[in-house]
Short mmCIF file of C-alpha atoms in Angstrom, two decimals:
data_model
loop_
_atom_site.label_atom_id
_atom_site.label_comp_id
_atom_site.label_asym_id
_atom_site.label_seq_id
_atom_site.Cartn_x
_atom_site.Cartn_y
_atom_site.Cartn_z
CA UNK A 19 30.89 -28.82 -1.49
CA UNK A 20 32.23 -30.66 1.57
CA UNK A 21 35.11 -28.22 2.14
CA UNK A 22 32.80 -25.25 1.65
CA UNK A 23 30.34 -26.62 4.19
CA UNK A 24 33.10 -27.28 6.72
CA UNK A 25 34.31 -23.74 6.24
CA UNK A 26 30.84 -22.47 7.07
CA UNK A 27 31.12 -24.00 10.53
CA UNK A 28 33.98 -21.64 11.27
CA UNK A 29 31.70 -18.62 10.84
CA UNK A 30 30.88 -17.08 14.23
CA UNK A 31 28.26 -19.38 15.71
CA UNK A 32 26.56 -16.59 17.64
CA UNK A 33 24.91 -15.67 14.34
CA UNK A 34 21.57 -17.44 14.15
CA UNK A 35 19.22 -14.80 12.79
CA UNK A 36 19.36 -13.60 9.19
CA UNK A 37 21.08 -10.33 8.58
CA UNK A 38 19.71 -7.50 6.53
CA UNK A 39 21.97 -6.26 3.75
CA UNK A 40 20.74 -2.72 3.27
CA UNK A 41 17.38 -1.34 2.22
CA UNK A 42 15.27 -3.79 0.29
CA UNK A 43 13.50 -3.09 -2.97
CA UNK A 44 10.03 -1.57 -3.00
CA UNK A 45 9.02 -4.77 -4.84
CA UNK A 46 10.11 -7.07 -2.00
CA UNK A 47 7.15 -6.63 0.36
CA UNK A 48 4.72 -9.57 0.09
CA UNK A 49 1.73 -7.44 1.22
CA UNK A 50 0.30 -10.25 3.36
CA UNK A 51 -2.02 -9.75 6.29
CA UNK A 52 -0.89 -10.00 9.91
CA UNK A 53 2.07 -12.29 10.58
CA UNK A 54 1.41 -14.55 7.61
CA UNK A 55 4.44 -15.23 5.45
CA UNK A 56 4.00 -18.50 3.51
CA UNK A 57 3.13 -18.82 -0.20
CA UNK A 58 1.81 -22.03 -1.78
CA UNK A 59 2.48 -22.82 -5.42
CA UNK A 60 -0.96 -24.17 -6.39
CA UNK A 61 0.28 -25.82 -9.54
CA UNK A 62 -2.40 -26.17 -12.26
CA UNK A 63 -5.40 -25.50 -9.99
CA UNK A 64 -8.63 -24.11 -11.46
CA UNK A 65 -9.73 -20.64 -10.36
CA UNK A 66 -13.08 -21.85 -8.99
CA UNK A 67 -11.32 -24.50 -6.90
CA UNK A 68 -8.75 -21.98 -5.67
CA UNK A 69 -11.51 -19.66 -4.45
CA UNK A 70 -13.03 -22.46 -2.37
CA UNK A 71 -9.61 -23.56 -1.13
CA UNK A 72 -8.82 -20.02 0.07
CA UNK A 73 -12.09 -19.84 1.99
CA UNK A 74 -12.21 -23.37 3.38
CA UNK A 75 -8.57 -24.20 4.04
CA UNK A 76 -5.79 -21.77 3.12
CA UNK A 77 -7.25 -18.80 4.98
CA UNK A 78 -8.29 -20.70 8.13
CA UNK A 79 -4.93 -22.49 8.34
CA UNK A 80 -2.83 -19.35 8.09
CA UNK A 81 -1.36 -19.43 4.59
CA UNK A 82 -0.42 -15.97 3.39
CA UNK A 83 -0.66 -16.31 -0.36
CA UNK A 84 -0.99 -18.54 -3.39
CA UNK A 85 0.94 -18.66 -6.65
CA UNK A 86 -1.23 -19.50 -9.64
CA UNK A 87 -0.01 -21.14 -12.81
CA UNK A 88 0.24 -18.69 -15.77
CA UNK A 89 -3.16 -17.14 -16.55
CA UNK A 90 -2.40 -15.29 -19.82
CA UNK A 91 -3.24 -17.04 -23.09
CA UNK A 92 -0.74 -19.63 -24.24
CA UNK A 93 -0.35 -22.15 -27.05
CA UNK A 94 -2.62 -25.19 -26.97
CA UNK A 95 -0.52 -28.32 -27.42
CA UNK A 96 -3.30 -30.67 -28.53
CA UNK A 97 -1.41 -33.96 -28.48
CA UNK A 98 -1.04 -34.42 -24.72
CA UNK A 99 -1.61 -31.00 -23.10
CA UNK A 100 1.75 -30.94 -21.25
CA UNK A 101 2.25 -28.77 -18.18
CA UNK A 102 4.78 -26.59 -20.01
CA UNK A 103 2.30 -25.31 -22.57
CA UNK A 104 1.41 -22.59 -20.05
CA UNK A 105 4.91 -21.20 -20.45
CA UNK A 106 4.44 -20.57 -24.21
CA UNK A 107 2.40 -17.33 -24.30
CA UNK A 108 0.66 -16.21 -27.49
CA UNK A 109 -1.28 -13.17 -26.20
CA UNK A 110 -1.89 -11.25 -22.98
CA UNK A 111 -5.59 -12.08 -22.77
CA UNK A 112 -6.71 -13.62 -19.49
CA UNK A 113 -7.73 -17.12 -20.48
CA UNK A 114 -6.23 -20.46 -19.45
CA UNK A 115 -7.10 -24.02 -18.51
CA UNK A 116 -7.81 -22.66 -15.02
CA UNK A 117 -10.59 -20.37 -16.23
CA UNK A 118 -11.43 -17.01 -17.77
CA UNK A 119 -11.07 -13.40 -16.59
CA UNK A 120 -14.42 -13.42 -14.76
CA UNK A 121 -13.51 -16.57 -12.85
CA UNK A 122 -10.07 -15.20 -12.04
CA UNK A 123 -11.57 -11.96 -10.75
CA UNK A 124 -14.01 -13.88 -8.56
CA UNK A 125 -11.20 -16.03 -7.17
CA UNK A 126 -8.97 -13.05 -6.39
CA UNK A 127 -11.78 -11.28 -4.55
CA UNK A 128 -12.70 -14.34 -2.49
CA UNK A 129 -9.07 -15.16 -1.65
CA UNK A 130 -8.35 -11.59 -0.56
CA UNK A 131 -11.46 -11.64 1.63
CA UNK A 132 -10.17 -14.87 3.18
CA UNK A 133 -6.84 -13.23 3.97
CA UNK A 134 -4.93 -15.01 1.21
CA UNK A 135 -3.00 -12.94 -1.34
CA UNK A 136 -2.74 -13.97 -4.99
CA UNK A 137 0.54 -13.94 -6.94
CA UNK A 138 0.37 -14.77 -10.65
CA UNK A 139 3.11 -16.69 -12.42
CA UNK A 140 3.76 -14.50 -15.47
CA UNK A 141 5.89 -15.14 -18.58
CA UNK A 142 7.31 -11.92 -20.08
CA UNK A 143 10.75 -12.95 -21.34
CA UNK A 144 9.48 -14.71 -24.44
CA UNK A 145 6.57 -15.86 -26.54
CA UNK A 146 5.80 -19.35 -27.87
CA UNK A 147 8.37 -21.25 -29.90
CA UNK A 148 8.51 -22.21 -33.59
CA UNK A 149 5.01 -23.56 -34.18
CA UNK A 150 1.79 -22.42 -35.83
CA UNK A 151 -1.52 -22.75 -34.07
CA UNK A 152 -4.05 -21.21 -31.75
CA UNK A 153 -3.97 -20.26 -28.11
CA UNK A 154 -6.28 -21.72 -25.49
CA UNK A 155 -8.60 -18.77 -26.13
CA UNK A 156 -8.59 -19.25 -29.90
CA UNK A 157 -6.07 -16.52 -30.77
CA UNK A 158 -4.03 -17.46 -33.87
CA UNK A 159 -0.23 -17.16 -33.88
CA UNK A 160 2.74 -18.06 -36.03
CA UNK A 161 5.79 -18.73 -33.94
CA UNK A 162 7.80 -19.58 -37.03
CA UNK A 163 7.32 -16.04 -38.35
CA UNK A 164 7.38 -14.45 -34.87
CA UNK A 165 3.88 -13.15 -35.50
CA UNK A 166 1.60 -12.80 -32.46
CA UNK A 167 -1.36 -10.61 -33.52
CA UNK A 168 -3.11 -11.04 -30.20
CA UNK A 169 -0.66 -8.65 -28.50
CA UNK A 170 0.33 -7.54 -31.19
CA UNK A 171 4.00 -8.48 -31.69
CA UNK A 172 5.78 -8.91 -35.00
CA UNK A 173 9.31 -10.00 -35.97
CA UNK A 174 10.64 -6.53 -35.21
CA UNK A 175 9.81 -6.95 -31.51
CA UNK A 176 12.17 -9.87 -30.92
CA UNK A 177 15.92 -10.18 -30.48
CA UNK A 178 17.65 -11.39 -33.63
CA UNK A 179 21.16 -12.38 -34.69
CA UNK A 180 22.27 -8.74 -34.55
CA UNK A 181 21.91 -8.88 -30.75
CA UNK A 182 22.44 -12.58 -30.09
CA UNK A 183 26.15 -13.48 -30.29
CA UNK A 184 25.67 -17.21 -30.89
CA UNK A 185 25.80 -19.08 -34.16
CA UNK A 186 22.51 -20.91 -33.64
CA UNK A 187 20.50 -17.99 -32.27
CA UNK A 188 20.02 -19.94 -29.05
CA UNK A 189 21.96 -19.94 -25.78
CA UNK A 190 25.18 -21.90 -26.27
CA UNK A 191 27.41 -20.45 -23.55
CA UNK A 192 25.70 -20.28 -20.15
CA UNK A 193 28.54 -18.15 -18.79
CA UNK A 194 27.90 -15.40 -21.34
CA UNK A 195 25.34 -12.85 -20.03
CA UNK A 196 24.74 -11.45 -23.52
CA UNK A 197 23.76 -14.87 -24.84
CA UNK A 198 21.65 -15.65 -21.78
CA UNK A 199 19.65 -12.45 -22.21
CA UNK A 200 19.59 -11.86 -25.97
CA UNK A 201 19.40 -15.39 -27.39
CA UNK A 202 16.52 -17.83 -27.44
CA UNK A 203 15.89 -20.16 -24.52
CA UNK A 204 15.18 -23.63 -25.99
CA UNK A 205 13.69 -22.09 -29.13
CA UNK A 206 11.23 -19.76 -27.35
CA UNK A 207 10.94 -16.45 -29.18
CA UNK A 208 12.99 -13.96 -27.18
CA UNK A 209 11.35 -10.55 -26.74
CA UNK A 210 13.44 -7.40 -27.10
CA UNK A 211 12.38 -5.72 -23.88
CA UNK A 212 14.53 -2.66 -24.63
CA UNK A 213 11.76 -1.51 -26.99
CA UNK A 214 9.10 0.86 -25.72
CA UNK A 215 6.29 -1.10 -27.42
CA UNK A 216 7.31 -4.35 -25.72
CA UNK A 217 7.72 -2.72 -22.31
CA UNK A 218 4.31 -1.08 -22.52
CA UNK A 219 2.49 -4.22 -23.63
CA UNK A 220 4.00 -6.21 -20.75
CA UNK A 221 3.15 -3.46 -18.25
CA UNK A 222 -0.41 -3.30 -19.62
CA UNK A 223 -0.77 -7.05 -19.06
CA UNK A 224 0.47 -6.78 -15.48
CA UNK A 225 -1.78 -3.79 -14.81
CA UNK A 226 -4.84 -5.71 -16.03
CA UNK A 227 -4.13 -8.24 -13.27
CA UNK A 228 -3.36 -5.60 -10.65
CA UNK A 229 -6.76 -4.02 -11.32
CA UNK A 230 -8.33 -7.37 -10.44
CA UNK A 231 -6.57 -7.36 -7.06
CA UNK A 232 -3.45 -9.51 -7.32
CA UNK A 233 -0.71 -8.80 -4.78
CA UNK A 234 2.22 -9.45 -7.11
CA UNK A 235 3.90 -11.74 -9.58
CA UNK A 236 6.32 -14.63 -9.85
CA UNK A 237 8.24 -13.69 -13.00
CA UNK A 238 9.31 -16.67 -15.05
CA UNK A 239 12.82 -16.75 -16.60
CA UNK A 240 13.84 -13.31 -15.31
CA UNK A 241 17.42 -14.50 -15.59
CA UNK A 242 17.04 -14.08 -19.35
CA UNK A 243 16.11 -10.39 -19.13
CA UNK A 244 18.36 -7.37 -18.57
CA UNK A 245 17.81 -5.79 -15.16
CA UNK A 246 17.33 -2.33 -16.68
CA UNK A 247 14.57 -3.71 -18.91
CA UNK A 248 12.80 -5.28 -15.94
CA UNK A 249 13.04 -1.99 -14.05
CA UNK A 250 11.70 -0.02 -17.03
CA UNK A 251 8.69 -2.35 -17.20
CA UNK A 252 8.01 -2.18 -13.46
CA UNK A 253 8.22 1.63 -13.57
CA UNK A 254 5.08 1.47 -15.75
CA UNK A 255 3.25 -0.92 -13.44
CA UNK A 256 0.50 0.49 -11.22
CA UNK A 257 0.27 0.45 -7.45
CA UNK A 258 -1.90 -2.28 -5.97
CA UNK A 259 -5.69 -2.06 -5.95
CA UNK A 260 -6.80 0.00 -2.93
CA UNK A 261 -9.91 -2.14 -2.61
CA UNK A 262 -7.64 -4.70 -0.94
CA UNK A 263 -4.38 -2.89 -0.16
CA UNK A 264 -3.22 0.37 1.38
CA UNK A 265 -2.48 3.34 -0.86
CA UNK A 266 0.81 3.40 -2.77
CA UNK A 267 1.58 -0.28 -2.16
CA UNK A 268 3.83 -1.74 -4.86
CA UNK A 269 3.37 -5.32 -6.13
CA UNK A 270 5.53 -8.08 -4.69
CA UNK A 271 7.80 -9.29 -7.51
CA UNK A 272 9.76 -12.50 -7.09
CA UNK A 273 11.99 -13.79 -9.83
CA UNK A 274 13.08 -17.12 -11.27
CA UNK A 275 16.86 -16.71 -11.51
CA UNK A 276 18.24 -20.22 -11.47
CA UNK A 277 21.92 -20.60 -10.58
CA UNK A 278 24.27 -23.21 -9.19
CA UNK A 279 26.36 -21.09 -6.84
CA UNK A 280 29.17 -20.40 -9.30
CA UNK A 281 30.33 -16.82 -9.78
CA UNK A 282 30.01 -16.99 -13.56
CA UNK A 283 27.11 -15.95 -15.75
CA UNK A 284 24.04 -14.33 -14.17
CA UNK A 285 23.92 -13.67 -10.42
CA UNK A 286 20.63 -13.23 -8.48
CA UNK A 287 22.08 -10.29 -6.55
CA UNK A 288 21.87 -8.24 -9.73
CA UNK A 289 18.07 -8.33 -9.47
CA UNK A 290 17.70 -7.18 -5.86
CA UNK A 291 16.70 -3.64 -6.95
CA UNK A 292 13.67 -5.05 -8.79
CA UNK A 293 12.35 -7.58 -6.27
CA UNK A 294 13.11 -10.83 -4.48
CA UNK A 295 14.83 -13.71 -6.28
CA UNK A 296 13.74 -17.26 -5.64
CA UNK A 297 16.69 -18.59 -3.61
CA UNK A 298 17.88 -21.61 -5.59
CA UNK A 299 20.97 -22.12 -3.41
CA UNK A 300 18.76 -22.30 -0.32
CA UNK A 301 17.02 -25.28 -1.86
CA UNK A 302 20.20 -26.90 -3.14
CA UNK A 303 22.07 -26.62 0.17
CA UNK A 304 19.10 -27.74 2.28
CA UNK A 305 18.47 -30.76 0.06
CA UNK A 306 22.16 -31.67 0.28
CA UNK A 307 22.08 -31.50 4.08
CA UNK A 308 18.88 -33.49 4.57
CA UNK A 309 19.96 -36.11 2.01
CA UNK A 310 23.41 -36.21 3.65
CA UNK A 311 25.26 -35.68 0.39
CA UNK A 312 29.02 -35.36 0.95
CA UNK A 313 28.37 -36.61 4.50
CA UNK A 314 26.69 -33.36 5.47
CA UNK A 315 25.01 -33.11 8.85
CA UNK A 316 22.08 -31.26 10.40
CA UNK A 317 24.35 -29.65 12.99
CA UNK A 318 25.94 -27.61 10.19
CA UNK A 319 22.67 -25.64 9.96
CA UNK A 320 23.62 -23.81 13.17
CA UNK A 321 24.32 -20.61 11.21
CA UNK A 322 21.88 -21.22 8.38
CA UNK A 323 21.06 -18.20 6.26
CA UNK A 324 23.21 -15.44 4.87
CA UNK A 325 26.47 -16.92 6.24
CA UNK A 326 25.90 -19.71 3.70
CA UNK A 327 26.21 -17.11 0.91
CA UNK A 328 22.45 -16.88 0.62
CA UNK A 329 20.61 -13.72 -0.38
CA UNK A 330 19.49 -11.20 2.26
CA UNK A 331 16.59 -12.67 4.19
CA UNK A 332 14.25 -9.76 3.52
CA UNK A 333 14.80 -10.11 -0.24
CA UNK A 334 14.57 -13.86 -0.78
CA UNK A 335 11.94 -16.52 -1.51
CA UNK A 336 13.26 -19.88 -0.26
CA UNK A 337 11.77 -23.22 -1.26
CA UNK A 338 12.44 -26.95 -1.00
CA UNK A 339 10.60 -28.13 -4.12
CA UNK A 340 8.92 -26.74 -7.24
CA UNK A 341 7.37 -28.00 -10.48
CA UNK A 342 10.71 -28.03 -12.32
CA UNK A 343 12.76 -29.90 -9.72
CA UNK A 344 10.02 -32.51 -9.27
CA UNK A 345 10.79 -33.46 -12.84
CA UNK A 346 14.50 -32.76 -13.24
CA UNK A 347 15.68 -34.28 -9.93
CA UNK A 348 13.36 -37.25 -9.57
CA UNK A 349 15.73 -39.31 -7.42
CA UNK A 350 18.17 -36.71 -6.11
CA UNK A 351 15.86 -33.93 -4.94
CA UNK A 352 13.19 -33.84 -2.25
CA UNK A 353 9.55 -33.92 -3.33
CA UNK A 354 6.31 -35.79 -2.60
CA UNK A 355 8.14 -38.93 -3.73
CA UNK A 356 10.25 -38.66 -0.55
CA UNK A 357 7.45 -37.63 1.85
CA UNK A 358 9.41 -38.16 5.07
CA UNK A 359 12.30 -36.00 3.91
CA UNK A 360 9.96 -33.42 2.39
CA UNK A 361 8.10 -32.97 5.66
CA UNK A 362 11.36 -32.67 7.61
CA UNK A 363 13.02 -30.19 5.24
CA UNK A 364 9.84 -28.13 4.96
CA UNK A 365 9.41 -28.10 8.74
CA UNK A 366 12.93 -26.74 9.10
CA UNK A 367 12.30 -24.10 6.42
CA UNK A 368 9.12 -22.95 8.14
CA UNK A 369 10.68 -23.00 11.61
CA UNK A 370 13.80 -21.02 10.67
CA UNK A 371 13.41 -17.23 10.28
CA UNK A 372 14.55 -16.66 6.71
CA UNK A 373 12.81 -15.11 3.72
CA UNK A 374 9.26 -15.49 2.43
CA UNK A 375 9.03 -19.29 2.03
CA UNK A 376 7.11 -21.05 -0.71
CA UNK A 377 5.57 -24.52 -0.35
CA UNK A 378 4.80 -26.72 -3.36
CA UNK A 379 1.37 -28.29 -3.97
CA UNK A 380 1.30 -30.76 -6.84
CA UNK A 381 -0.14 -33.84 -8.50
CA UNK A 382 1.16 -37.34 -9.20
CA UNK A 383 2.24 -38.60 -12.59
CA UNK A 384 4.02 -41.64 -13.94
CA UNK A 385 7.78 -41.42 -14.30
CA UNK A 386 9.92 -43.00 -16.99
CA UNK A 387 11.67 -45.79 -15.04
CA UNK A 388 14.94 -45.00 -16.79
CA UNK A 389 14.51 -41.25 -16.27
CA UNK A 390 15.68 -40.64 -19.82
CA UNK A 391 13.19 -37.82 -20.24
CA UNK A 392 11.68 -35.28 -17.92
CA UNK A 393 7.99 -36.10 -17.64
CA UNK A 394 5.64 -33.64 -19.38
CA UNK A 395 2.35 -34.89 -17.92
CA UNK A 396 -0.19 -32.14 -17.46
CA UNK A 397 -2.71 -31.92 -14.62
CA UNK A 398 -5.43 -34.53 -14.02
CA UNK A 399 -7.97 -34.06 -16.82
CA UNK A 400 -11.06 -35.59 -18.37
CA UNK A 401 -11.39 -36.94 -21.92
CA UNK A 402 -12.01 -33.42 -23.23
CA UNK A 403 -8.81 -32.04 -21.70
CA UNK A 404 -10.54 -30.18 -18.87
CA UNK A 405 -8.73 -30.13 -15.53
CA UNK A 406 -10.37 -32.36 -12.93
CA UNK A 407 -10.23 -30.57 -9.59
CA UNK A 408 -8.93 -32.00 -6.34
CA UNK A 409 -11.27 -33.84 -3.97
CA UNK A 410 -10.47 -34.14 -0.26
CA UNK A 411 -10.52 -36.97 2.28
CA UNK A 412 -11.88 -36.80 5.85
CA UNK A 413 -8.32 -36.26 7.16
CA UNK A 414 -8.09 -33.10 4.97
CA UNK A 415 -5.65 -34.69 2.49
CA UNK A 416 -6.44 -34.82 -1.23
CA UNK A 417 -7.46 -37.84 -3.23
CA UNK A 418 -4.98 -39.12 -5.81
CA UNK A 419 -3.68 -38.09 -8.25
CA UNK A 420 -3.60 -34.72 -6.48
CA UNK A 421 -0.98 -34.64 -3.71
CA UNK A 422 -1.83 -31.28 -2.11
CA UNK A 423 1.26 -31.13 0.10
CA UNK A 424 -0.10 -27.89 1.60
CA UNK A 425 -2.81 -30.05 3.21
CA UNK A 426 -0.38 -32.41 4.91
CA UNK A 427 -0.78 -32.00 8.68
CA UNK A 428 2.97 -31.78 9.24
CA UNK A 429 3.16 -28.83 6.80
CA UNK A 430 0.03 -26.80 7.55
CA UNK A 431 0.73 -27.01 11.29
CA UNK A 432 4.25 -25.69 10.69
CA UNK A 433 2.70 -22.76 8.79
CA UNK A 434 0.91 -21.95 12.06
CA UNK A 435 4.17 -22.50 13.97
CA UNK A 436 5.82 -19.85 11.80
CA UNK A 437 2.96 -17.42 12.29
CA UNK A 438 3.09 -17.87 16.06
CA UNK A 439 6.89 -17.45 16.18
CA UNK A 440 6.58 -14.09 14.37
CA UNK A 441 9.97 -12.38 14.38
CA UNK A 442 11.41 -13.98 17.50
CA UNK A 443 15.05 -15.06 17.20
CA UNK A 444 16.52 -18.54 17.15
CA UNK A 445 17.62 -19.43 20.68
CA UNK A 446 18.65 -22.52 22.66
CA UNK A 447 20.36 -24.29 19.78
CA UNK A 448 20.89 -27.89 20.89
CA UNK A 449 22.67 -30.61 18.99
CA UNK A 450 23.09 -33.85 20.96
CA UNK A 451 24.43 -35.62 17.83
CA UNK A 452 25.36 -34.82 14.25
CA UNK A 453 21.87 -35.25 12.83
CA UNK A 454 19.72 -34.28 15.79
CA UNK A 455 19.00 -30.57 16.19
CA UNK A 456 16.64 -28.54 18.33
CA UNK A 457 16.00 -24.85 18.79
CA UNK A 458 13.40 -22.44 20.08
CA UNK A 459 11.99 -19.29 18.55
CA UNK A 460 12.19 -16.96 21.52
CA UNK A 461 9.68 -18.12 24.09
CA UNK A 462 6.96 -18.88 21.55
CA UNK A 463 7.89 -22.09 19.72
CA UNK A 464 10.26 -25.04 19.78
CA UNK A 465 11.23 -27.85 17.38
CA UNK A 466 13.36 -31.03 17.39
CA UNK A 467 14.37 -32.81 14.15
CA UNK A 468 16.05 -36.23 13.96
CA UNK A 469 17.62 -37.29 10.65
CA UNK A 470 19.28 -40.54 11.74
CA UNK A 471 18.00 -44.02 12.56
CA UNK A 472 18.60 -43.52 16.27
CA UNK A 473 16.58 -43.29 19.46
CA UNK A 474 16.37 -39.90 21.14
CA UNK A 475 15.15 -39.76 24.73
CA UNK A 476 16.41 -36.71 26.58
CA UNK A 477 15.57 -33.34 28.05
CA UNK A 478 15.68 -30.25 25.83
CA UNK A 479 15.41 -26.59 26.73
CA UNK A 480 12.25 -25.36 24.99
CA UNK A 481 12.10 -21.85 26.50
CA UNK A 482 8.31 -22.22 26.67
CA UNK A 483 6.18 -21.65 29.78
CA UNK A 484 5.42 -24.72 31.88
CA UNK A 485 2.45 -26.76 30.77
CA UNK A 486 1.22 -29.57 28.52
CA UNK A 487 1.57 -29.04 24.77
CA UNK A 488 0.27 -30.82 21.70
CA UNK A 489 2.99 -31.89 19.30
CA UNK A 490 1.70 -30.41 16.04
CA UNK A 491 3.76 -32.81 13.92
CA UNK A 492 2.09 -35.99 15.16
CA UNK A 493 -1.38 -34.59 15.78
CA UNK A 494 -3.86 -31.73 16.04
CA UNK A 495 -5.61 -30.00 18.88
CA UNK A 496 -9.33 -30.76 19.08
CA UNK A 497 -11.50 -28.38 21.08
CA UNK A 498 -14.90 -30.04 20.97
CA UNK A 499 -15.95 -29.52 24.57
CA UNK A 500 -12.87 -31.09 26.13
CA UNK A 501 -9.53 -29.96 24.68
CA UNK A 502 -7.38 -32.87 23.60
CA UNK A 503 -4.42 -33.70 21.36
CA UNK A 504 -4.58 -36.42 18.71
CA UNK A 505 -0.77 -36.83 18.77
CA UNK A 506 2.03 -36.77 21.33
CA UNK A 507 1.64 -34.61 24.42
CA UNK A 508 4.81 -32.85 25.59
CA UNK A 509 5.16 -31.82 29.24
CA UNK A 510 7.21 -28.65 29.73
CA UNK A 511 8.44 -28.22 33.28
CA UNK A 512 9.19 -25.06 35.23
CA UNK A 513 12.31 -23.59 33.69
CA UNK A 514 11.30 -24.61 30.16
CA UNK A 515 12.77 -28.13 29.97
CA UNK A 516 10.89 -31.05 28.42
CA UNK A 517 11.59 -34.75 27.95
CA UNK A 518 11.39 -35.54 24.23
CA UNK A 519 11.27 -39.08 22.84
CA UNK A 520 11.71 -39.69 19.09
CA UNK A 521 12.43 -42.94 17.26
CA UNK A 522 14.40 -41.85 14.21
CA UNK A 523 13.95 -45.22 12.55
CA UNK A 524 10.31 -46.09 13.21
CA UNK A 525 8.46 -42.82 13.74
CA UNK A 526 6.51 -41.70 10.68
CA UNK A 527 7.91 -38.21 11.18
CA UNK A 528 11.00 -38.02 13.42
CA UNK A 529 10.22 -34.54 14.71
CA UNK A 530 8.44 -32.75 17.55
CA UNK A 531 7.15 -29.17 17.31
CA UNK A 532 5.24 -27.21 19.94
CA UNK A 533 4.21 -23.59 20.36
CA UNK A 534 2.30 -21.42 22.80
CA UNK A 535 -0.97 -21.72 20.89
CA UNK A 536 -0.70 -25.53 21.09
CA UNK A 537 -0.80 -25.46 24.88
CA UNK A 538 -3.50 -27.73 26.31
#
């Protein structure tokens, strides 16, 4: 990793804006309003709460869309109601812990009216694993016999040993594309999406949600499906609902295609014709830089983007954290457990012009101190297993155990920063030391990030018009009669230069960010 990162520095440093690598897929347009471009993964939120959150917070603060947890009926795991039960579908009826079809429809309408698009996390690669029971809506199923009458699917609709070239029937060789796509993932019943019946049932499920007004889908485990099968399904999917979208708009489809950067097995580039992959290497590389693994430094981000072997910007969904990595990389990743690093890495992601970024919003749970097992704790719930919704504090944050990272000032203000910067290029790259970087976005916005325990007190070129600006990292602008800033005030002189002071050791957030709409 160290040698690869050093090699990246040799790439022509004039390249600061992401390149486009040809025409993007018709499924790679997020269909957001205005200049909005940020999705929030609202993990395990109830539909009624999401509707209020769209109207009261997400819309007013400039978020472009939300990703719901899976909404189609899944197995009820009665013992402890783990978070992963949602990823074990048993039918395509709209019913979940978040609510029913009527509540979902109401939420989608209210979010669209608030300017916030809705993307549904959908599971179409498989059905529930080897168990017998009922779904959350009461639909019976027999995973042992591969019998799901709620769809309906029978044993003939699943891949079997005739297609799966492993002895166990599960994935044994993660470098073998045939095993990855035709064998079972951790025992989950693997659908044969080459069959017309399966393709049509999946398309029907997606169309039922499109009719309600969703803008697209996050497709779970796409890596385990053949690209031609995904395309055949999407060819049967309707255009978006013209009540909320223009005519002939196609749904935004973004795919979970996990990979580690190796050139073996499944590559995300294969799926570019059918949408936008979640960019796992974006997350991995950014975490490595901010955590200084292999002695990596912020200054190496000078040519961040496609020169780092990342996907084309217009066909990628970058992220710093998600529900899986919160559990699988408890100490080595960046999540709400490392709030300082999370705010810094997220600020950089939102400031840099790459992709359609996704922010995580989550809840707390206890962690095994030895980390022997990935925690399965479901959302906050009452004694009857009903989700207990988030409550907010006067400072807009959420009360524990909900973390609501999307409500952290340092994150929601950077969402506005990104909206203000629009499509302006990265300019005025400044790097006074290895882990201190600064850059402007045209003449609209400017940011400084310090990732060392050092004092910074120097002039930077902001490229902004002269005036006094509110640092949106340390505070907010209040316009009750007299306009004032609750955080640092930055004075930009004629010519665009400003004296910036940051204590990398003691400041809660060793960053400064200003933009033209934060001018006092």
